[in-house]
Each structure stands twice: as structure tokens, then as C-alpha cells.
Tab-separated table of C-alpha atoms and ligand atoms in Angstrom:
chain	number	residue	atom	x	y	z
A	283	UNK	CA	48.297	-14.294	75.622
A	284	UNK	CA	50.528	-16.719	73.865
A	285	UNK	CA	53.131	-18.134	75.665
A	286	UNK	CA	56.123	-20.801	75.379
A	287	UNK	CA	55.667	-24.277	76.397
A	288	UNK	CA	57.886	-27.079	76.431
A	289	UNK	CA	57.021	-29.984	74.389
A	290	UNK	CA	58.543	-32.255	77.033
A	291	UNK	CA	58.816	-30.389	79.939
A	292	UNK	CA	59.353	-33.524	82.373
A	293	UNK	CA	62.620	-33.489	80.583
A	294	UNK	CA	63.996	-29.761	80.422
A	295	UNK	CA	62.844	-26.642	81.739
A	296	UNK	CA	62.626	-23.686	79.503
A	297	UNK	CA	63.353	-21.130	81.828
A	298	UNK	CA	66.402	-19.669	79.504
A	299	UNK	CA	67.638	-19.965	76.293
A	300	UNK	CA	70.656	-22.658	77.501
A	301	UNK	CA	67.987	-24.598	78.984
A	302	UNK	CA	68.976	-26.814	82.123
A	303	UNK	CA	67.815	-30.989	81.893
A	304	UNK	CA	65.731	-32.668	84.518
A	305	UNK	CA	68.114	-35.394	85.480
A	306	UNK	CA	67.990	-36.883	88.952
A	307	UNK	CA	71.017	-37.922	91.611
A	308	UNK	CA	71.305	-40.687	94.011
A	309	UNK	CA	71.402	-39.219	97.578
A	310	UNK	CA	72.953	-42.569	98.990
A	311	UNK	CA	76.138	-42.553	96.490
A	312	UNK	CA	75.924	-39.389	94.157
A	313	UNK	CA	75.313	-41.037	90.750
A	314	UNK	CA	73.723	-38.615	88.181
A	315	UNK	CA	71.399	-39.802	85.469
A	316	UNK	CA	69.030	-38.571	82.609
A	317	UNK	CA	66.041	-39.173	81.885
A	318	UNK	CA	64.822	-39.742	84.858
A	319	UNK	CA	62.949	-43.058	85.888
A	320	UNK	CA	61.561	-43.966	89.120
A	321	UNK	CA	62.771	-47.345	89.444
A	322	UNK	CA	65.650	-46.310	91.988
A	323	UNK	CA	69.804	-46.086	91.555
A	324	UNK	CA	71.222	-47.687	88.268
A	325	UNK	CA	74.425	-47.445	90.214
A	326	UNK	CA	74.351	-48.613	93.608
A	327	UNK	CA	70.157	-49.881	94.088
A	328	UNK	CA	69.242	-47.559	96.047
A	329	UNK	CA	65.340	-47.279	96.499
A	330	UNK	CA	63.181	-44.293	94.409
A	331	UNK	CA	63.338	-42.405	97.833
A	332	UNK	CA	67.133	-41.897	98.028
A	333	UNK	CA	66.781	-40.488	94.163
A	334	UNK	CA	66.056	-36.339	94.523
A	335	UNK	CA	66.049	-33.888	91.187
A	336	UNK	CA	69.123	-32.443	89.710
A	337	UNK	CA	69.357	-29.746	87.218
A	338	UNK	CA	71.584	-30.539	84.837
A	339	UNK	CA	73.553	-27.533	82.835
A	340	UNK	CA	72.566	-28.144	79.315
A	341	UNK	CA	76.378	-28.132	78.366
A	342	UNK	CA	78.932	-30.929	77.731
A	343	UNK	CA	81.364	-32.516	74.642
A	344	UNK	CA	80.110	-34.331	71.284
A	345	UNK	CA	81.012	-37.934	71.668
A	346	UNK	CA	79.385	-39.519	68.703
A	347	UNK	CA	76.910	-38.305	65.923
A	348	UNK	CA	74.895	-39.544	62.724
A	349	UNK	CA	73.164	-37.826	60.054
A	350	UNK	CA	69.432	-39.087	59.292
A	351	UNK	CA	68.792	-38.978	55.349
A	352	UNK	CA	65.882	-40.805	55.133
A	353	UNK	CA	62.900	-40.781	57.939
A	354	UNK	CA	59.442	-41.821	57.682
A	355	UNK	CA	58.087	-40.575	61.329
A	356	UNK	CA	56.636	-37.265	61.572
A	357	UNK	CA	57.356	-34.597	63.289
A	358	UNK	CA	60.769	-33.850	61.943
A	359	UNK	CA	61.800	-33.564	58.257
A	360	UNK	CA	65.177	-35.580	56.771
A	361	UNK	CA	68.337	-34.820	56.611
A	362	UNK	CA	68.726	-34.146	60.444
A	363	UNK	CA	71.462	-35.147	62.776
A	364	UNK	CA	71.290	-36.601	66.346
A	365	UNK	CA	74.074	-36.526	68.794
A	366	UNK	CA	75.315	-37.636	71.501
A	367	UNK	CA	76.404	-35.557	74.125
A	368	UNK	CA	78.473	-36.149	77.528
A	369	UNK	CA	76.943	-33.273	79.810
A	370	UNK	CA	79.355	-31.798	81.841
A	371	UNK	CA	77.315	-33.021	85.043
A	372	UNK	CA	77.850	-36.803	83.830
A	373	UNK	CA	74.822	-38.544	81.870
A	374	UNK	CA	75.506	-38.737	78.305
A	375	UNK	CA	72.513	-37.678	76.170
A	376	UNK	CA	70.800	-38.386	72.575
A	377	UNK	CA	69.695	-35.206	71.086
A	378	UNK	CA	68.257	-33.845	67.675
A	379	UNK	CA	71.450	-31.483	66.805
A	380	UNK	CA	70.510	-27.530	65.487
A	381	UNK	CA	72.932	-28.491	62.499
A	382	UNK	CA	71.124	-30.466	59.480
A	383	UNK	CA	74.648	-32.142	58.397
A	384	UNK	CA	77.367	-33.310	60.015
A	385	UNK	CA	79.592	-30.718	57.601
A	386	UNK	CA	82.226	-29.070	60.461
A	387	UNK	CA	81.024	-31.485	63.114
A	388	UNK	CA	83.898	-33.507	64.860
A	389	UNK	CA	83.541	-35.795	68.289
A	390	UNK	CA	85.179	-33.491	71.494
A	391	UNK	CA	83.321	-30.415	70.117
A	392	UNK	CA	81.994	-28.299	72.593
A	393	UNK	CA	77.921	-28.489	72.749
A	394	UNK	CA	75.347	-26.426	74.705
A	395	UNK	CA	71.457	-26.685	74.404
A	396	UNK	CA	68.881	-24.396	72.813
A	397	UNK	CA	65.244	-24.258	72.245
A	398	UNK	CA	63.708	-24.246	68.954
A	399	UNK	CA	60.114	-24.010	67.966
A	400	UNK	CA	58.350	-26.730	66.834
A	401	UNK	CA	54.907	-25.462	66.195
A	402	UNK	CA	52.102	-23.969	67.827
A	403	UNK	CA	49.362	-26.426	70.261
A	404	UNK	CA	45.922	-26.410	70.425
A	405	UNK	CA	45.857	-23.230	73.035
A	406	UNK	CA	48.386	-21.145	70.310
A	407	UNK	CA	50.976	-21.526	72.641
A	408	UNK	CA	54.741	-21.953	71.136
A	409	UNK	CA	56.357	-25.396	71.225
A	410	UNK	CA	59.600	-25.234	72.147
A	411	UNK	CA	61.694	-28.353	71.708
A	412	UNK	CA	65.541	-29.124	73.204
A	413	UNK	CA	68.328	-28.895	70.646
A	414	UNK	CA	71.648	-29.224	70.772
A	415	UNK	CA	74.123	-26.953	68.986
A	416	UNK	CA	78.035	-26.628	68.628
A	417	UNK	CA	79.381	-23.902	71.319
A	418	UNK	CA	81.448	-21.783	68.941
A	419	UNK	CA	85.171	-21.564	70.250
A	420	UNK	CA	85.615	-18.279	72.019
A	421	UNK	CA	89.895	-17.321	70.878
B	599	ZN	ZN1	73.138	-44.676	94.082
């Protein structure tokens, strides 16, 4: 039976639709980061060992964003836009953004991440890539 796989799952889980990111937290002085690396505390030094997983809520604020008109790579077809988002647990993140143009995009909007197929793999399993998306206000 087909299922859903993550096309990255060392970075995000895909457990629910507002998927939660993989970021890790220094044990010795509380720093939170995304992605994680193994090299140890950006903050403070601490060794890999003091560094445990954190689940990060895949919510936070547009700080900055651009909109991609022309791209030669594959795997994702101009115009596109790519943000980046302060998570409300800390790391700022880069992220493909849901919306194609920046139209009704403005920095302080309020963000939250959601899966979107990407294709199928080898085993017919879904791809599911992280997205980010504006968090319609709620009045
Ligand atoms: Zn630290």
C-alpha cells in the first residue's frame, strides 16, 4: 500500500499536516538551532554530546522573502518564492513558500508549515516536501 514519505525526513517529520522541524538544543546553555549538525553548540562550544533533539513547532513570523523568476535546477518550476521564517522556538529558517508570488506577502506575517507533494519514488510512495504558507488572520 502506498504511503507518504518525507523527502527529507532528517529535517521534518510528517506526522501531521503542520509538520514539526528536527532542530536540536544545547543541554549545557539552551540554544536552539536548525538544521541540525553534529559539530557541537554554535553558541556556547559545547561538545555533540551536550546537543539532544528538539521538535520544533513548524510556526513563526516572515522576516524576509524573494520571488525566483528564472531557475535552471530541477525539481521545482519558476516563478516560486522562498522565505525566511523566524520559528517561534528561535532558529530562523529558508523555506520554498506555498505562494508562487510575493502578491499579499509582507515581512511580520504570520507563517505555519505544510506538506505538499512532490511526486511519487521508486516504491509509489508519495513525496511529501515542507512548505511554508501565510497563517490566515483569525478576526
Ligand atoms: Zn550551548
Amino acid at each position: 500500500m502506498a504511503e507518504r514519505v518525507a523527502a527529507q525526513p532528517e529535517l521534518y517529520s510528517i506526522s501531521s499536516e503542520h509538520p514539526a522541524l528536527n532542530g536540536r538544543r544545547c543541554v549545557a546553555c539552551g540554544y536552539v538551532f536548525f538544521p541540525p549538525q553534529s559539530y557541537g553548540c554554535e553558541s556556547c562550544g559545547a561538545l555533540p554530546d551536550q546537543i539532544e533533539p528538539a521538535q520544533l513547532a513548524g510556526s513563526g513570523v516572515l522576516n524576509s522573502f524573494a520571488t525566483v523568476h528564472l531557475h535552471q535546477g530541477k525539481g521545482i518550476e519558476a516563478p516560486f518564492t522562498v522565505g525566511v521564517i523566524v520559528l517561534d522556538d528561535g532558529p530562523a529558517v529558508r523555506s520554498v513558500l506555498t505562494a508562487r508570488t510575493d502578491e499579499g506577502l509582507r515581512n511580520g506575517d504570520r507563517m505555519h508549515s505544510v506538506l505538499t507533494t512532490c511526486g511519487t519514488n521508486e516504491e509509489g510512495n508519495e513525496v511529501v516536501e515542507l512548505r511554508f504558507t501565510k497563517t490566515e488572520a483569525t478576526r
